[in-house]
mmCIF file of C-alpha atoms and ligand atoms in Angstrom:
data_model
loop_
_atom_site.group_PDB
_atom_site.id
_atom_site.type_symbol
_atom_site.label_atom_id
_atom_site.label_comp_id
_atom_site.label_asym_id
_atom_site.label_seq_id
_atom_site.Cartn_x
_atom_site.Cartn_y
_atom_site.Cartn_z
ATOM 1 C CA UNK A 1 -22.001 74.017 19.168
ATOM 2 C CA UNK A 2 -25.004 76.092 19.628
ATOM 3 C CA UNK A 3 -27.462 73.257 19.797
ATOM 4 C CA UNK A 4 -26.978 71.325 22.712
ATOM 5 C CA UNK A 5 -27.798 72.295 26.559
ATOM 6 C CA UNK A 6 -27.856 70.163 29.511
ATOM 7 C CA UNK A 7 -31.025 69.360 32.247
ATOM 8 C CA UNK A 8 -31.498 67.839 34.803
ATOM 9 C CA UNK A 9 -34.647 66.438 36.852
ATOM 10 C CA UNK A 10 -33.263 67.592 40.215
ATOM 11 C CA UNK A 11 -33.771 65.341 43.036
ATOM 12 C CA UNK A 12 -37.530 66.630 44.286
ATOM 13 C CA UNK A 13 -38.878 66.094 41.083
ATOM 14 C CA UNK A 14 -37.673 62.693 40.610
ATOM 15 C CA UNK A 15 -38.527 62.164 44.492
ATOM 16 C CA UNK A 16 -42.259 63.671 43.700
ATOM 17 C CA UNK A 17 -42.214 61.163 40.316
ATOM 18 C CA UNK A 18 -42.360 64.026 37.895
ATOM 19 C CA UNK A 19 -39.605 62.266 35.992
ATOM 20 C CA UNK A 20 -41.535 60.830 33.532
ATOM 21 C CA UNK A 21 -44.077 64.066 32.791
ATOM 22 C CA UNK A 22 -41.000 66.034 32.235
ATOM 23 C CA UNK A 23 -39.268 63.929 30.293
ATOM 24 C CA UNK A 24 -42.266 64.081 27.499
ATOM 25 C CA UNK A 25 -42.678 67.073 27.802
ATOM 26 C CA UNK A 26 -38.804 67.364 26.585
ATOM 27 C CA UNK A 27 -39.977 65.076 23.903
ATOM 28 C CA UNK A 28 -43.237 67.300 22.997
ATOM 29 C CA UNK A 29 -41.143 70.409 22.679
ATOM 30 C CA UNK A 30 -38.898 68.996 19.967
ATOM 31 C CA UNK A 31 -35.812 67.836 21.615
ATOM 32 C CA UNK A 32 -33.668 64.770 20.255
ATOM 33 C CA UNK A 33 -32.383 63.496 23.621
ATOM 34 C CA UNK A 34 -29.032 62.379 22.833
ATOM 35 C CA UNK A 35 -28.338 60.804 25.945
ATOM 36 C CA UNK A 36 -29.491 60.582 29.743
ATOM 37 C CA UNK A 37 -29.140 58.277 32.747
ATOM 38 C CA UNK A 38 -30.232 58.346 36.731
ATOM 39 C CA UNK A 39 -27.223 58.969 39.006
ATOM 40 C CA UNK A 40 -26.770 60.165 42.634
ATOM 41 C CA UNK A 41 -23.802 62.081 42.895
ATOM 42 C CA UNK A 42 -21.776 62.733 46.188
ATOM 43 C CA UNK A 43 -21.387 66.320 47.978
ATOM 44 C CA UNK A 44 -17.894 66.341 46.271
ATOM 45 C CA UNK A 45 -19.352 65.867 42.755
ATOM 46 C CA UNK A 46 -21.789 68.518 43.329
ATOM 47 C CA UNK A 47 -19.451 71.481 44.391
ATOM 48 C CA UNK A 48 -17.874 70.506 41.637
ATOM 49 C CA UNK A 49 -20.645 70.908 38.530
ATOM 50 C CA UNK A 50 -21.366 73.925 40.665
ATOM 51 C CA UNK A 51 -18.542 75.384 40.982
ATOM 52 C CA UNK A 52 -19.081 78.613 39.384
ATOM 53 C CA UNK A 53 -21.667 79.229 42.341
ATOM 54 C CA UNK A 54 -18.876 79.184 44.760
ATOM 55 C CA UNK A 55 -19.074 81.839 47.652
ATOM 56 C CA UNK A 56 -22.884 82.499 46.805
ATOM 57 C CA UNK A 57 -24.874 81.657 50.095
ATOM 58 C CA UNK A 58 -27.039 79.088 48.756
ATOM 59 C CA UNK A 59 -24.101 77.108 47.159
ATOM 60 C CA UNK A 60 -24.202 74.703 50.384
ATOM 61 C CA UNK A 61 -27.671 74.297 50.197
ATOM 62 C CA UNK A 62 -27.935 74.073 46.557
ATOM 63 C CA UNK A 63 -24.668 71.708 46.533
ATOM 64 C CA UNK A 64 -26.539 69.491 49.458
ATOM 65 C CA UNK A 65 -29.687 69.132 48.147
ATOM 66 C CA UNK A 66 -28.818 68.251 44.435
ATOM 67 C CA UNK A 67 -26.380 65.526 46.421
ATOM 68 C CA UNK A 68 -29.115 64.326 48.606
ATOM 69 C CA UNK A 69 -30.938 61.916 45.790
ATOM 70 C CA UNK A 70 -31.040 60.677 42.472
ATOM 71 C CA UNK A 71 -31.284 62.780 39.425
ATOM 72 C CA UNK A 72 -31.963 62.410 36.041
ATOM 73 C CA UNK A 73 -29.184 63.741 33.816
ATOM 74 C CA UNK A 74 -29.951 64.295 30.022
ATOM 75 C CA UNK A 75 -28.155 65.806 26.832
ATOM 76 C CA UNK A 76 -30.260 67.644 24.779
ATOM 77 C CA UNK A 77 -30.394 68.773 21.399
ATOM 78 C CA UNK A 78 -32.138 71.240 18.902
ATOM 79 C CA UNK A 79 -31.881 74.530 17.453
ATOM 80 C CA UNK A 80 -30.793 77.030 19.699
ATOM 81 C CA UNK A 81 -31.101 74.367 22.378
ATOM 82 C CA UNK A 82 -29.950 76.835 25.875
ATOM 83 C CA UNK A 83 -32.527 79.408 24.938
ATOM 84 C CA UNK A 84 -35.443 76.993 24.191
ATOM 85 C CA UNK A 85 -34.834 74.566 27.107
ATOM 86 C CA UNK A 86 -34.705 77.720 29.191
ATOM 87 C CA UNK A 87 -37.781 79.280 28.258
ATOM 88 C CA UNK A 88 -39.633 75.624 28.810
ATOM 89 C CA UNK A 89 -38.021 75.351 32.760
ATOM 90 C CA UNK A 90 -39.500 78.900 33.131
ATOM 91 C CA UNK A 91 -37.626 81.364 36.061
ATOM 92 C CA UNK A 92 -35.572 80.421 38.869
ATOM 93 C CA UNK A 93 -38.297 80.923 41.328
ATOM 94 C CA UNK A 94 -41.331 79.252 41.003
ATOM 95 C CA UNK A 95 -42.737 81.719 42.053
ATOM 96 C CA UNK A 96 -41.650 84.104 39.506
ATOM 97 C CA UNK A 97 -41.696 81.241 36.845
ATOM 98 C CA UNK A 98 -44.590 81.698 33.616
ATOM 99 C CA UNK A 99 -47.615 79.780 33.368
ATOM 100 C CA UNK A 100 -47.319 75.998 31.727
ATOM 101 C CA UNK A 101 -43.385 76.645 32.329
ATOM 102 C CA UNK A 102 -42.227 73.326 34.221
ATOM 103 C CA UNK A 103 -40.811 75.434 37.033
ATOM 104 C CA UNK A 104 -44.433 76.521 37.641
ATOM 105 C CA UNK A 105 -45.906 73.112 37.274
ATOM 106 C CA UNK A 106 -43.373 70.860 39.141
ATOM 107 C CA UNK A 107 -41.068 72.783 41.334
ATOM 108 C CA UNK A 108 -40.859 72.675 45.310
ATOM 109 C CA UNK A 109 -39.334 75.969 46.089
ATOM 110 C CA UNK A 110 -36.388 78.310 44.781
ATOM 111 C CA UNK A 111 -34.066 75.894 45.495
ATOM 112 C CA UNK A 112 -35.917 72.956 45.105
ATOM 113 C CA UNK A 113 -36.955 74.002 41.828
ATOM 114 C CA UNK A 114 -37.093 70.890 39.804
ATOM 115 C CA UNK A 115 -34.880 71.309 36.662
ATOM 116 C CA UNK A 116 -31.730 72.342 35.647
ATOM 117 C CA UNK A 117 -31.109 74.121 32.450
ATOM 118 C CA UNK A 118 -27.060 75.011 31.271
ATOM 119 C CA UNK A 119 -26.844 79.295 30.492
ATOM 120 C CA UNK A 120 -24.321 79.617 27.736
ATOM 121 C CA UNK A 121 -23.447 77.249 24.908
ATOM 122 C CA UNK A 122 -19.756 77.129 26.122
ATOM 123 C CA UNK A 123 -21.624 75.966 29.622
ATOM 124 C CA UNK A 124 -23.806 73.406 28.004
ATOM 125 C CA UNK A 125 -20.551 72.066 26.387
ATOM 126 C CA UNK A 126 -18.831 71.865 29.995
ATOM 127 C CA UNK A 127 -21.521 70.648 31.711
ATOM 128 C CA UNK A 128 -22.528 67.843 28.677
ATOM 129 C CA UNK A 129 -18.702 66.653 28.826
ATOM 130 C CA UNK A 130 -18.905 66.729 33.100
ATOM 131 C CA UNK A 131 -21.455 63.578 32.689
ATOM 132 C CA UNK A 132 -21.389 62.046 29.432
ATOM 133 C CA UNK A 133 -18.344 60.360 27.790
ATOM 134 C CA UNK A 134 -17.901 60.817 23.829
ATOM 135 C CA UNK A 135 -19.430 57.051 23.403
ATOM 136 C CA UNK A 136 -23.043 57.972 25.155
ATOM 137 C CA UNK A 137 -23.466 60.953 23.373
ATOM 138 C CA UNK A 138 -22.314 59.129 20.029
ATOM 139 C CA UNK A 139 -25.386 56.577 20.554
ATOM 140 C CA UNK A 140 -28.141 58.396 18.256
ATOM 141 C CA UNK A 141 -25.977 59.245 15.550
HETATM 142 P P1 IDP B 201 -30.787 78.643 37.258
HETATM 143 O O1 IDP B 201 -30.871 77.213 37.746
HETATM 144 O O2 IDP B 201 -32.123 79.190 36.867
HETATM 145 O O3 IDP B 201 -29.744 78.828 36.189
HETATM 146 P P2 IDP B 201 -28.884 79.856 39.092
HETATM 147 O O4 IDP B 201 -28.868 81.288 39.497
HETATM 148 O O5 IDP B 201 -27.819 79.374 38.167
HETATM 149 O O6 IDP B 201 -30.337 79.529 38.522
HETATM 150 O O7 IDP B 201 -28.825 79.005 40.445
HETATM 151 C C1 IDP B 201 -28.568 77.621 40.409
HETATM 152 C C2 IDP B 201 -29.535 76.926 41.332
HETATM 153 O O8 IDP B 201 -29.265 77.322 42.671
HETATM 154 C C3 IDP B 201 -31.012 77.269 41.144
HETATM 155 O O9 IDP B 201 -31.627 76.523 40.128
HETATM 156 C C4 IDP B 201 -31.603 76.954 42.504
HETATM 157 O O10 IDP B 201 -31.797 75.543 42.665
HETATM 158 C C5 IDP B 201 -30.467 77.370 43.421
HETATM 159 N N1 IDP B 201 -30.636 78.744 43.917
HETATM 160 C C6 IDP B 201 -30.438 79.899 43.236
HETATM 161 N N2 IDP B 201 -30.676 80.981 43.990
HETATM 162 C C7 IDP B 201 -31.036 80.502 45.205
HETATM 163 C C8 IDP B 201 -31.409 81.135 46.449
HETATM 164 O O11 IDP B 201 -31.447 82.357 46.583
HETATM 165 N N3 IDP B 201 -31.721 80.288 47.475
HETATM 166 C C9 IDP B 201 -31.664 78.935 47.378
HETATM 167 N N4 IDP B 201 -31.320 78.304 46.232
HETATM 168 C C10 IDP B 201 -31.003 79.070 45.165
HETATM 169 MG MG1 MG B 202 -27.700 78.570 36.270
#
C-alpha cells in the first residue's frame, strides 16, 4: 500500500469541538479522505485496536479514555501517507510536539493528545480494515 494511514480525532478533541479545524486541516495538507464516520466504541473494542499496547501501563488508561466518547475515525490517503500524517499530528507529548503540529495546537495532555496517527504501512492497513468495510473505502473511487 504505502499510501494510506489511519487518524483519528480522539475523544477530547471532538469533546473540545476541534473536529472540524482538524479535519481541514487534513484537507489543507493534501489528503483525499477516503472515508470517515463518528463512532463510540466500547472498552472491549478499544483493547482490541490497541492491542499491541498490551502490558504497557497506560494501556488501561489509554484503552478507557479513547472508550469514554465519540471519535472521529477517517481513512486517509496520499503519498507516503504514515510519514506525512505523522509529521502533521506532531510528537506524542504535547509537550514535546513542534510548533503548528496539531498535537501542539489541540491536544489535552500525553494521553489526551487529540489524534491518532497508524506507524507502519502494514499498521495503517490493519487498522483501515479494523473500521472500514471494502464498500466505504470503495466510495471515492
Ligand atoms: P502515538 O499515538 O504517537 O503513536 P504510542 O506510543 O503509540 O503513541 O501510544 C499510543 C497512545 O497512548 C498515545 O497517543 C497516547 O494517547 C497514549 N500514551 C502513550 N504513552 C503514554 C503515557 O506514558 N501515559 C499516558 N498515555 C500514553
Ligand atoms: Mg502509535
Amino acid at each position: 500500500m504505502g499510501n494510506q494511514t489511519l487518524a483519528i480525532i480522539k475523544p477530547d478533541a471532538v469533546q473540545n469541538q476541534y473536529t472540524e479545524l482538524i479535519y481541514e486541516s487534513i484537507v489543507k495538507a493534501g489528503f483525499i479522505i477516503l472515508a470517515s464516520k463518528m463512532i463510540h466504541m466500547t472498552k472491549a473494542e478499544t483493547e482490541s485496536f490497541y492491542a499491541i499496547h498490551q502490558g504497557k501501563p497506560f494501556y488501561e488508561e489509554l484503552t478507557s479514555f479513547m472508550s469514554s466518547g465519540q471519535c472521529m475515525v477517517l481513512a486517509l490517503e496520499k503519498e507516503n501517507a504514515v510519514d506525512t500524517w505523522r509529521e502533521i499530528i506532531g510528537a506524542t507529548n504535547p509537550a514535546e510536539a513542534a510548533v503548528g503540529t496539531i498535537r501542539k495546537d489541540f491536544a489535552t495532555s500525553l494521553g489526551k493528545n487529540a489524534v491518532h496517527g497508524s506507524d507502519s504501512d502494514e499498521n495503517a492497513e490493519k487498522e483501515i480494515a479494523f473500521f472500514f468495510s471494502q464498500s466505504e473505502l470503495r466510495a471515492n473511487k
